Short mmCIF file of C-alpha atoms in Angstrom, two decimals:
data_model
loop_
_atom_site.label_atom_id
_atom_site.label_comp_id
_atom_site.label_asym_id
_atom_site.label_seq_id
_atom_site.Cartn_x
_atom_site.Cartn_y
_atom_site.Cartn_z
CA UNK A 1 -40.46 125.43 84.98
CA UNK A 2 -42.54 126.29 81.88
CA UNK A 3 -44.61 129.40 82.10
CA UNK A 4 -47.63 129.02 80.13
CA UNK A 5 -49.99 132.32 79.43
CA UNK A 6 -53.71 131.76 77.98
CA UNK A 7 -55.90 134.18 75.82
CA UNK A 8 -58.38 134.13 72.78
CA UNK A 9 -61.12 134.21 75.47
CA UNK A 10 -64.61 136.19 75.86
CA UNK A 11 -68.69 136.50 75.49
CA UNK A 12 -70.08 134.40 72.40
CA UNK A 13 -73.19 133.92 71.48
CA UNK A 14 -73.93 130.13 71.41
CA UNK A 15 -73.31 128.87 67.76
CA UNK A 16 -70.56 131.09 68.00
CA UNK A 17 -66.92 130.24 67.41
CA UNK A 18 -63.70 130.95 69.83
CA UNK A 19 -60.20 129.84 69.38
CA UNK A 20 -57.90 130.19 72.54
CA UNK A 21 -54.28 130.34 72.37
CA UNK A 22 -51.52 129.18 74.32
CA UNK A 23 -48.00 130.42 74.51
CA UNK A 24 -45.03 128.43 76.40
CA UNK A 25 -42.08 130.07 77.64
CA UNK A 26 -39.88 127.34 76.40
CA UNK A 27 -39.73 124.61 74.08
CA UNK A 28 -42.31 122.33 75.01
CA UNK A 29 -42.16 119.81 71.72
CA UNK A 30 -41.04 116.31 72.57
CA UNK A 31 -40.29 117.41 76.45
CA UNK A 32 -44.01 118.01 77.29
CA UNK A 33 -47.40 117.48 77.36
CA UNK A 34 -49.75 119.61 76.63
CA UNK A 35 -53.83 119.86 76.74
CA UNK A 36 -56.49 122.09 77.87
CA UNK A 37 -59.24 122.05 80.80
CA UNK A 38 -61.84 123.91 82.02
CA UNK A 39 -63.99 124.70 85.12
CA UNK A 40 -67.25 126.35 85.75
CA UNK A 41 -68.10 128.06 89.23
CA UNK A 42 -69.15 124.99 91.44
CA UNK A 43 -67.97 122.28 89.27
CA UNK A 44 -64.78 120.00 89.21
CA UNK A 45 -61.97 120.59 86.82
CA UNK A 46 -63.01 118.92 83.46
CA UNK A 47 -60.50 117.51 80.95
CA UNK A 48 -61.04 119.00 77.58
CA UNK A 49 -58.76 117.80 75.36
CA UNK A 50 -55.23 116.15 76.23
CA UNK A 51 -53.14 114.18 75.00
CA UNK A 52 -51.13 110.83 76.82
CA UNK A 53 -48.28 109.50 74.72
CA UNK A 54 -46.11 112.15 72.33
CA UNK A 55 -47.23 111.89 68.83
CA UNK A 56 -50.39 110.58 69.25
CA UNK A 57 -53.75 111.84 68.91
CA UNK A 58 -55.53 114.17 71.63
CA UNK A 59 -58.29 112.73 73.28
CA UNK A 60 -61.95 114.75 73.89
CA UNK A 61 -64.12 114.82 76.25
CA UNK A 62 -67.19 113.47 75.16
CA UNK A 63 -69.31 116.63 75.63
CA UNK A 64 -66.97 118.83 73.34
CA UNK A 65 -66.24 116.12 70.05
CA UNK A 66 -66.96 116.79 66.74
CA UNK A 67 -66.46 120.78 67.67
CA UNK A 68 -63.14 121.28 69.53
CA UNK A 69 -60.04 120.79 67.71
CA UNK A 70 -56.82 121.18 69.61
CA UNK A 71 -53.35 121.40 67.73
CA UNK A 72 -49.74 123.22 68.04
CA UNK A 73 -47.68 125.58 66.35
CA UNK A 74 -44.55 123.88 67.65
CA UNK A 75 -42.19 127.03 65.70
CA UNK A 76 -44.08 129.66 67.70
CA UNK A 77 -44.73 127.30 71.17
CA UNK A 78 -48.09 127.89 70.90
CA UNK A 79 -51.23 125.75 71.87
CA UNK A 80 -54.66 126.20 70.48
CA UNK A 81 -58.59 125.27 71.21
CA UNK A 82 -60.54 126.11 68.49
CA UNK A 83 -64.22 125.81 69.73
CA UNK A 84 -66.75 125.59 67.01
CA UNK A 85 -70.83 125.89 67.86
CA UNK A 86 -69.86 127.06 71.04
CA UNK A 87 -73.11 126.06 74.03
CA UNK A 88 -73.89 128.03 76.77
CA UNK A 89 -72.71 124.84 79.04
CA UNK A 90 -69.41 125.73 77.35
CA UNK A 91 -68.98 128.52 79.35
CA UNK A 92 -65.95 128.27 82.27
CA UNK A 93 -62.84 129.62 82.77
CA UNK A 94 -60.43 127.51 80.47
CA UNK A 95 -56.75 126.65 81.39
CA UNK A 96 -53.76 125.59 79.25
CA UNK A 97 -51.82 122.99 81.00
CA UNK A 98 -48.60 120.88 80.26
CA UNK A 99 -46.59 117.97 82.35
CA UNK A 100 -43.32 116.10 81.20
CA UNK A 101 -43.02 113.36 79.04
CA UNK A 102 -40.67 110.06 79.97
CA UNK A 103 -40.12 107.77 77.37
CA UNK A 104 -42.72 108.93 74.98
CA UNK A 105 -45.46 108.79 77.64
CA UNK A 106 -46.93 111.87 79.68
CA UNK A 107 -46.19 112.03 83.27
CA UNK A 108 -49.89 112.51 85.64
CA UNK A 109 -51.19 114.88 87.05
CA UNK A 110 -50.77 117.77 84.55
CA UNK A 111 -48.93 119.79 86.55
CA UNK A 112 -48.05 123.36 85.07
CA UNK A 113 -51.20 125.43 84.71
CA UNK A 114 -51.65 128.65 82.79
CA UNK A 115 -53.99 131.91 84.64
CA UNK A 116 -56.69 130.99 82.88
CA UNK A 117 -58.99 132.58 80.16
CA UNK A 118 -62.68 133.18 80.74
CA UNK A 119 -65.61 131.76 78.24
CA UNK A 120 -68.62 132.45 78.46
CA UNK A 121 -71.84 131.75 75.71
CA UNK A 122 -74.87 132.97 76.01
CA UNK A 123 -78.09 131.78 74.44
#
């Protein structure tokens, strides 16, 4: 089971900038999965970026494109976010999350979840 621990969070002011890192415990290229997601008090889990077949692009939610970037440091196991002109509805607690890959394609649900780092933007 891969252990997967989340920082880079804290209190921006909106127009601010964040970039959240992941780290894996083990090797993760070409055997996982990996993406990020987010949830603010009262709300469902929201997919922020993620990707569904190895190799190929993430995919954004539609409420954080043009100013989330996700990519990976596959020589340190390492995950980013980097948020750009950060909102106040930005603000949640953000999780790093991975599942296997079969044949090139990403297993659902994401099923290994990281603790979780807290965002939060103010106006």
């Amino acid at each position: 089971q891969v252990q997967l621990v989340e920082s880079g969070g804290g209190s921006v002011q909106a127009g601010g900038s964040l970039r959240l890192s992941c780290v894996a415990s083990q090797s993760t290229s070409g055997r996982y999965c990996m993406g990020w997601f987010r949830q603010a008090p009262g709300k469902e889990r929201e997919e922020v970026a993620t990707v569904d077949r190895l190799g190929y692009p993430a995919t954004y939610a539609d409420s954080v494109k043009g100013r989330f970037t996700m990519s990976k440091d596959n020589a340190k196991e390492t995950l980013y976010l980097q948020m750009n002109s950060l909102k106040p509805e930005d603000t949640a607690m953000y999780y790093c999350a991975a599942v296997g890959a079969a044949l090139g394609r990403c297993r659902t649900p994401y099923n290994y979840w990281g603790q979780g780092t807290q965002v939060t933007v103010s106006s």
